[in-house]
XYZ file of N, CA and C in Angstrom:
525
model
N -23.792 10.583 -4.014
C -23.247 11.896 -3.714
C -22.946 11.963 -2.219
N -21.742 12.337 -1.843
C -21.415 12.441 -0.420
C -22.292 13.465 0.287
N -22.681 13.127 1.526
C -23.536 14.020 2.294
C -22.763 14.924 3.218
N -21.578 14.488 3.626
C -20.763 15.308 4.510
C -19.301 15.147 4.125
N -18.469 16.015 4.621
C -17.067 16.072 4.228
C -16.324 14.760 4.447
N -16.642 14.015 5.522
C -15.905 12.790 5.815
C -16.235 11.664 4.839
N -17.287 11.801 4.027
C -17.640 10.775 3.057
C -16.805 10.839 1.784
N -16.037 11.870 1.605
C -15.219 12.011 0.405
C -13.974 11.150 0.560
N -13.734 10.294 -0.418
C -12.548 9.443 -0.420
C -11.551 10.061 -1.393
N -10.377 10.397 -0.867
C -9.324 11.001 -1.673
C -8.334 9.925 -2.097
N -7.717 10.116 -3.237
C -6.677 9.215 -3.716
C -5.351 9.958 -3.758
N -4.308 9.304 -3.316
C -2.973 9.902 -3.389
C -2.494 9.886 -4.833
N -1.353 10.461 -5.039
C -0.658 10.283 -6.302
C -0.244 8.828 -6.403
N 0.149 8.391 -7.585
C 0.703 7.052 -7.748
C 2.218 7.202 -7.676
N 2.821 6.497 -6.739
C 4.250 6.625 -6.481
C 4.996 5.410 -6.998
N 5.941 5.635 -7.902
C 6.784 4.580 -8.421
C 6.443 4.224 -9.854
N 7.421 3.649 -10.524
C 7.290 3.222 -11.907
C 8.471 2.315 -12.200
N 8.589 1.867 -13.422
C 9.793 1.160 -13.825
C 10.131 1.580 -15.242
N 11.375 1.445 -15.578
C 11.858 1.861 -16.902
C 11.768 0.689 -17.866
N 11.032 0.880 -18.943
C 10.853 -0.175 -19.939
C 12.119 -0.301 -20.777
N 12.598 -1.532 -20.921
C 13.711 -1.827 -21.823
C 13.096 -2.123 -23.184
N 13.138 -1.154 -24.093
C 12.454 -1.310 -25.379
C 13.071 -2.396 -26.251
N 14.307 -2.806 -25.950
C 14.958 -3.853 -26.738
C 14.631 -5.248 -26.212
N 14.156 -5.339 -24.989
C 13.871 -6.635 -24.378
C 12.556 -6.572 -23.604
N 11.544 -5.939 -24.181
C 10.265 -5.721 -23.509
C 9.494 -7.033 -23.375
N 9.011 -7.285 -22.171
C 8.148 -8.433 -21.911
C 6.935 -7.929 -21.152
N 5.754 -8.261 -21.617
C 4.508 -7.793 -21.005
C 4.428 -8.172 -19.526
N 4.895 -9.383 -19.170
C 4.806 -9.819 -17.777
C 5.674 -8.971 -16.845
N 6.709 -8.299 -17.379
C 7.521 -7.404 -16.553
C 6.717 -6.207 -16.067
N 5.734 -5.782 -16.883
C 4.916 -4.632 -16.514
C 4.082 -4.921 -15.275
N 3.651 -6.141 -15.120
C 2.921 -6.516 -13.923
C 1.441 -6.207 -14.006
N 0.808 -6.251 -12.826
C -0.624 -6.047 -12.716
C -0.932 -5.056 -11.614
N -2.151 -4.549 -11.679
C -2.650 -3.615 -10.678
C -3.435 -4.405 -9.625
N -3.153 -4.147 -8.353
C -3.854 -4.764 -7.230
C -4.375 -3.630 -6.364
N -5.694 -3.483 -6.289
C -6.271 -2.314 -5.650
C -7.495 -2.711 -4.831
N -7.607 -2.162 -3.633
C -8.739 -2.466 -2.768
C -10.067 -2.076 -3.408
N -10.101 -0.987 -4.137
C -11.331 -0.537 -4.796
C -11.823 -1.607 -5.768
N -10.900 -2.293 -6.451
C -11.298 -3.375 -7.355
C -11.921 -4.544 -6.592
N -11.502 -4.743 -5.350
C -12.004 -5.849 -4.538
C -13.364 -5.560 -3.923
N -13.571 -4.354 -3.406
C -14.810 -4.074 -2.671
C -15.583 -2.870 -3.188
N -15.115 -2.253 -4.242
C -15.812 -1.097 -4.785
C -15.700 0.095 -3.843
N -16.689 0.923 -3.847
C -16.621 2.132 -3.038
C -17.205 1.945 -1.640
N -17.365 0.700 -1.216
C -17.761 0.405 0.159
C -16.533 0.380 1.061
N -15.492 1.019 0.652
C -14.203 1.014 1.347
C -14.334 1.495 2.797
N -15.282 2.372 3.067
C -15.442 2.905 4.425
C -16.078 1.900 5.378
N -16.590 0.799 4.842
C -17.146 -0.258 5.690
C -16.049 -1.162 6.259
N -14.798 -0.950 5.836
C -13.687 -1.816 6.230
C -12.611 -1.035 6.977
N -11.813 -1.773 7.736
C -10.642 -1.198 8.379
C -9.461 -2.113 8.107
N -8.275 -1.536 8.090
C -7.059 -2.311 7.856
C -6.725 -3.079 9.130
N -6.549 -4.369 9.022
C -6.254 -5.211 10.174
C -4.819 -5.730 10.170
N -4.338 -6.188 9.018
C -3.042 -6.858 8.986
C -2.288 -6.521 7.705
N -0.975 -6.370 7.842
C -0.090 -6.177 6.697
C 0.997 -7.239 6.798
N 1.183 -8.008 5.724
C 2.278 -8.975 5.652
C 3.086 -8.649 4.397
N 4.371 -8.930 4.444
C 5.209 -8.597 3.301
C 6.463 -9.456 3.283
N 7.027 -9.575 2.083
C 8.316 -10.235 1.876
C 9.224 -9.231 1.196
N 10.422 -9.074 1.725
C 11.400 -8.154 1.145
C 12.381 -8.922 0.262
N 12.878 -8.238 -0.766
C 13.902 -8.834 -1.631
C 15.260 -8.729 -0.936
N 16.261 -9.302 -1.553
C 17.624 -9.226 -0.999
C 18.114 -7.780 -0.925
N 17.576 -6.923 -1.791
C 17.972 -5.507 -1.779
C 17.043 -4.675 -0.892
N 16.167 -5.368 -0.144
C 15.249 -4.740 0.807
C 14.121 -3.948 0.149
N 13.897 -4.126 -1.140
C 12.667 -3.577 -1.711
C 11.574 -4.626 -1.492
N 10.349 -4.326 -1.879
C 9.222 -5.190 -1.543
C 8.947 -6.176 -2.670
N 9.056 -7.480 -2.374
C 8.731 -8.513 -3.359
C 7.242 -8.819 -3.368
N 6.628 -8.824 -2.187
C 5.220 -9.182 -2.072
C 4.603 -8.393 -0.925
N 3.330 -8.006 -1.097
C 2.613 -7.305 -0.035
C 1.210 -7.916 0.086
N 0.713 -7.960 1.312
C -0.580 -8.561 1.629
C -1.266 -7.664 2.653
N -2.491 -7.252 2.378
C -3.295 -6.481 3.322
C -4.565 -7.259 3.611
N -4.936 -7.292 4.882
C -6.216 -7.873 5.280
C -7.087 -6.751 5.809
N -8.290 -6.651 5.260
C -9.266 -5.639 5.657
C -10.449 -6.346 6.303
N -10.928 -5.826 7.435
C -12.038 -6.408 8.174
C -13.263 -5.507 8.022
N -14.400 -6.115 7.712
C -15.649 -5.378 7.628
C -16.070 -4.968 9.042
N -16.347 -3.693 9.240
C -16.689 -3.160 10.562
C -18.038 -3.661 11.070
N -18.916 -4.086 10.163
C -20.261 -4.495 10.562
C -20.356 -5.994 10.857
N -19.774 -6.827 9.988
C -19.966 -8.272 10.152
C -18.658 -9.061 10.342
N -17.531 -8.379 10.446
C -16.213 -8.981 10.678
C -15.737 -9.927 9.581
N -16.369 -9.891 8.411
C -15.821 -10.644 7.282
C -14.563 -9.928 6.808
N -13.737 -10.626 6.051
C -12.511 -9.966 5.608
C -12.363 -9.996 4.095
N -11.565 -9.074 3.608
C -11.164 -8.998 2.203
C -9.648 -8.942 2.195
N -9.062 -9.589 1.215
C -7.614 -9.659 1.101
C -7.178 -8.919 -0.153
N -6.150 -8.122 -0.024
C -5.479 -7.492 -1.158
C -4.061 -8.027 -1.137
N -3.684 -8.773 -2.173
C -2.392 -9.455 -2.159
C -1.758 -9.439 -3.540
N -0.497 -9.041 -3.593
C 0.251 -9.141 -4.843
C 0.688 -10.598 -5.001
N 1.066 -11.013 -6.202
C 1.303 -12.435 -6.454
C 2.541 -12.989 -5.760
N 2.487 -14.301 -5.577
C 3.637 -15.042 -5.078
C 4.176 -15.836 -6.259
N 5.462 -15.978 -6.329
C 6.065 -16.765 -7.402
C 7.243 -17.560 -6.859
N 7.646 -18.539 -7.637
C 8.773 -19.373 -7.229
C 9.999 -18.502 -7.030
N 10.774 -18.851 -6.032
C 12.000 -18.101 -5.771
C 11.878 -17.134 -4.615
N 10.660 -16.865 -4.133
C 10.508 -16.007 -2.966
C 10.811 -16.844 -1.724
N 12.016 -16.693 -1.230
C 12.420 -17.520 -0.096
C 12.614 -16.705 1.172
N 12.539 -15.403 1.057
C 12.726 -14.566 2.239
C 11.586 -14.769 3.225
N 11.860 -14.508 4.467
C 10.868 -14.656 5.524
C 9.769 -13.599 5.388
N 8.537 -14.045 5.622
C 7.412 -13.128 5.610
C 7.358 -12.378 6.942
N 7.176 -11.066 6.879
C 7.040 -10.221 8.056
C 5.588 -9.806 8.182
N 5.192 -9.407 9.401
C 3.788 -9.101 9.638
C 3.651 -7.943 10.621
N 2.622 -7.130 10.383
C 2.237 -6.075 11.322
C 0.721 -6.144 11.480
N 0.249 -6.268 12.718
C -1.188 -6.333 12.996
C -1.604 -5.061 13.718
N -2.600 -4.381 13.176
C -3.123 -3.177 13.795
C -4.148 -3.547 14.855
N -4.157 -2.807 15.960
C -5.147 -3.015 17.017
C -6.536 -2.679 16.519
N -7.545 -3.122 17.260
C -8.938 -2.913 16.850
C -9.298 -1.443 16.688
N -8.683 -0.566 17.478
C -8.976 0.866 17.375
C -7.792 1.641 16.796
N -6.898 0.938 16.109
C -5.713 1.570 15.519
C -5.968 1.873 14.047
N -5.619 3.080 13.633
C -5.804 3.540 12.257
C -4.497 4.106 11.740
N -4.302 4.023 10.442
C -3.119 4.617 9.816
C -3.437 6.072 9.499
N -2.590 6.990 10.019
C -2.781 8.425 9.803
C -1.881 8.981 8.702
N -0.690 8.448 8.606
C 0.305 8.982 7.667
C 1.004 7.823 6.963
N 1.273 8.012 5.682
C 2.088 7.084 4.911
C 3.258 7.885 4.354
N 4.456 7.422 4.641
C 5.669 8.026 4.072
C 6.165 7.059 3.003
N 6.351 7.553 1.792
C 6.753 6.735 0.658
C 8.238 6.939 0.399
N 8.921 5.856 0.033
C 10.347 5.913 -0.273
C 10.552 5.494 -1.726
N 11.069 6.433 -2.520
C 11.296 6.224 -3.948
C 12.795 6.374 -4.222
N 13.367 5.415 -4.939
C 14.768 5.505 -5.373
C 14.747 5.504 -6.891
N 15.190 6.618 -7.479
C 15.051 6.776 -8.922
C 13.572 6.914 -9.229
N 13.027 5.940 -9.946
C 11.592 5.962 -10.243
C 10.844 4.816 -9.570
N 11.537 3.953 -8.821
C 10.918 2.759 -8.242
C 10.585 2.956 -6.774
N 9.408 2.491 -6.393
C 9.045 2.406 -4.981
C 9.964 1.379 -4.339
N 10.634 1.766 -3.259
C 11.508 0.815 -2.557
C 11.025 0.543 -1.142
N 10.046 1.315 -0.669
C 9.511 1.069 0.655
C 8.468 2.103 1.031
N 7.831 1.859 2.172
C 6.917 2.841 2.739
C 6.860 2.626 4.238
N 6.418 3.665 4.932
C 6.323 3.635 6.381
C 4.944 4.125 6.767
N 4.318 3.422 7.713
C 3.011 3.845 8.191
C 3.140 4.371 9.611
N 2.327 5.362 9.939
C 2.248 5.956 11.280
C 0.799 5.860 11.712
N 0.553 5.397 12.947
C -0.816 5.182 13.398
C -1.234 6.184 14.466
N -2.524 6.215 14.715
C -3.083 7.088 15.747
C -2.651 6.659 17.150
N -2.052 5.502 17.307
C -1.574 5.005 18.606
C -0.082 5.297 18.804
N 0.510 6.086 17.904
C 1.911 6.451 18.029
C 2.866 5.388 17.518
N 2.356 4.370 16.853
C 3.208 3.317 16.294
C 3.605 3.662 14.870
N 4.747 3.150 14.456
C 5.120 3.247 13.057
C 5.777 1.945 12.636
N 5.683 1.648 11.336
C 6.254 0.428 10.787
C 6.847 0.739 9.430
N 8.138 0.423 9.272
C 8.822 0.591 7.990
C 8.752 -0.728 7.231
N 8.410 -0.634 5.954
C 8.323 -1.801 5.087
C 9.173 -1.523 3.862
N 10.280 -2.252 3.714
C 11.174 -2.070 2.576
C 12.368 -1.215 2.941
N 13.020 -0.690 1.911
C 14.210 0.139 2.085
C 13.755 1.569 2.382
N 13.858 1.975 3.617
C 13.311 3.262 4.055
C 14.440 4.184 4.504
N 15.067 4.845 3.548
C 16.125 5.812 3.844
C 15.578 7.207 3.614
N 15.820 8.080 4.575
C 15.213 9.414 4.558
C 15.492 10.204 3.279
N 16.613 9.975 2.621
C 16.892 10.755 1.410
C 15.934 10.420 0.268
N 15.187 9.322 0.407
C 14.216 8.924 -0.608
C 12.771 9.185 -0.183
N 12.546 9.881 0.936
C 11.220 9.985 1.559
C 10.336 11.064 0.940
N 9.028 10.726 0.852
C 8.002 11.655 0.381
C 6.775 11.479 1.280
N 6.198 12.590 1.735
C 4.900 12.553 2.421
C 3.972 13.470 1.640
N 2.835 12.955 1.265
C 1.870 13.738 0.509
C 1.433 14.959 1.335
N 1.310 16.112 0.685
C 0.992 17.371 1.375
C -0.258 17.288 2.234
N -1.315 16.652 1.733
C -2.560 16.526 2.513
C -2.331 15.833 3.848
N -1.424 14.880 3.890
C -1.170 14.129 5.119
C -0.319 14.914 6.106
N 0.495 15.820 5.603
C 1.340 16.636 6.483
C 0.492 17.527 7.394
N -0.677 17.899 6.909
C -1.553 18.789 7.677
C -2.271 18.054 8.801
N -2.300 16.726 8.761
C -2.961 15.934 9.797
C -4.440 15.781 9.557
N -5.125 15.160 10.510
C -6.574 14.953 10.497
C -7.047 14.108 9.319
N -6.220 13.157 8.865
C -6.602 12.237 7.794
C -6.524 10.808 8.316
N -7.231 9.918 7.655
C -7.180 8.501 7.975
C -7.017 7.726 6.676
N -6.030 6.842 6.617
C -5.798 6.005 5.445
C -6.807 4.859 5.499
N -7.525 4.637 4.394
C -8.561 3.610 4.379
C -8.299 2.491 3.375
N -7.310 2.628 2.518
C -7.039 1.574 1.543
C -5.781 1.833 0.753
N -5.364 0.816 0.007
C -4.132 0.876 -0.774
C -4.335 0.239 -2.139
N -3.438 0.571 -3.042
C -3.333 -0.071 -4.347
C -1.870 -0.197 -4.707
N -1.526 -1.248 -5.437
C -0.133 -1.518 -5.805
C -0.065 -2.005 -7.239
N 1.091 -1.826 -7.851
C 1.404 -2.490 -9.111
C 2.633 -3.337 -8.829
N 2.565 -4.610 -9.244
C 3.651 -5.546 -8.959
C 3.856 -6.479 -10.139
N 5.091 -6.929 -10.287
C 5.422 -7.911 -11.317
C 6.438 -8.897 -10.765
N 6.562 -10.008 -11.450
C 7.520 -11.035 -11.042
C 8.949 -10.482 -11.074
N 9.263 -9.715 -12.078
C 10.630 -9.209 -12.239
C 10.963 -8.083 -11.263
N 10.009 -7.160 -11.038
C 10.298 -5.962 -10.258
C 9.704 -5.980 -8.855
N 8.906 -6.973 -8.522
C 8.234 -6.974 -7.225
C 7.201 -5.857 -7.185
N 6.993 -5.287 -6.006
C 6.047 -4.179 -5.836
C 6.806 -2.889 -6.143
N 6.490 -2.268 -7.263
C 7.260 -1.094 -7.686
C 6.439 0.191 -7.734
N 5.163 0.114 -7.371
C 4.313 1.298 -7.450
C 3.204 1.167 -6.412
N 2.825 2.289 -5.787
C 1.722 2.259 -4.829
C 0.942 3.558 -4.831
N -0.277 3.470 -4.324
C -1.140 4.620 -4.079
C -1.960 4.256 -2.857
N -2.618 5.220 -2.283
C -3.457 4.936 -1.118
C -4.658 5.862 -1.130
N -5.647 5.498 -0.332
C -6.890 6.247 -0.240
C -7.047 6.740 1.190
N -7.606 7.941 1.339
C -7.760 8.499 2.679
C -9.010 9.376 2.744
N -9.422 9.613 3.992
C -10.590 10.453 4.253
C -10.223 11.476 5.332
N -11.043 12.498 5.459
C -10.910 13.424 6.579
C -11.437 12.725 7.828
N -10.752 12.914 8.942
C -11.267 12.381 10.205
C -12.424 13.257 10.669
N -13.333 12.658 11.404
C -14.471 13.410 11.952
C -14.013 14.390 12.999
């Protein structure tokens, strides 16, 4: 049971989906869920986001995403990574957060029903766009618009056919 307000971990909505072709349905097209909570359980507050790496498709949506989380106590790391498959030839891009840098806001970009990108904003005034980030597709969760939040983790759904097509994130109130 949380003892104070900052111990509550909130989950965003799940952003993105894909349209099933009922005439040519393949289970592998649906993909898999990749979530930090599955990797470390609810000890999520013991970690901080250190590195984000990604590969974009030719249409600038996200083919692959990789997050590295560092344990604040012992500096061990946990990796959250969507799969790699043959044919991913695009260059891998990387963003490394500073030791005291935190993600405050996530802006999600949805085209139709598919996640096509997201943008992070940090407490150090930095921002990084990942994927196709056009303002007409932008969404910011209401809780984040008010400020005083910190993003502590992410989850994605990805498949070989669609790449990363769905995301969610976890956040807490700042002290």
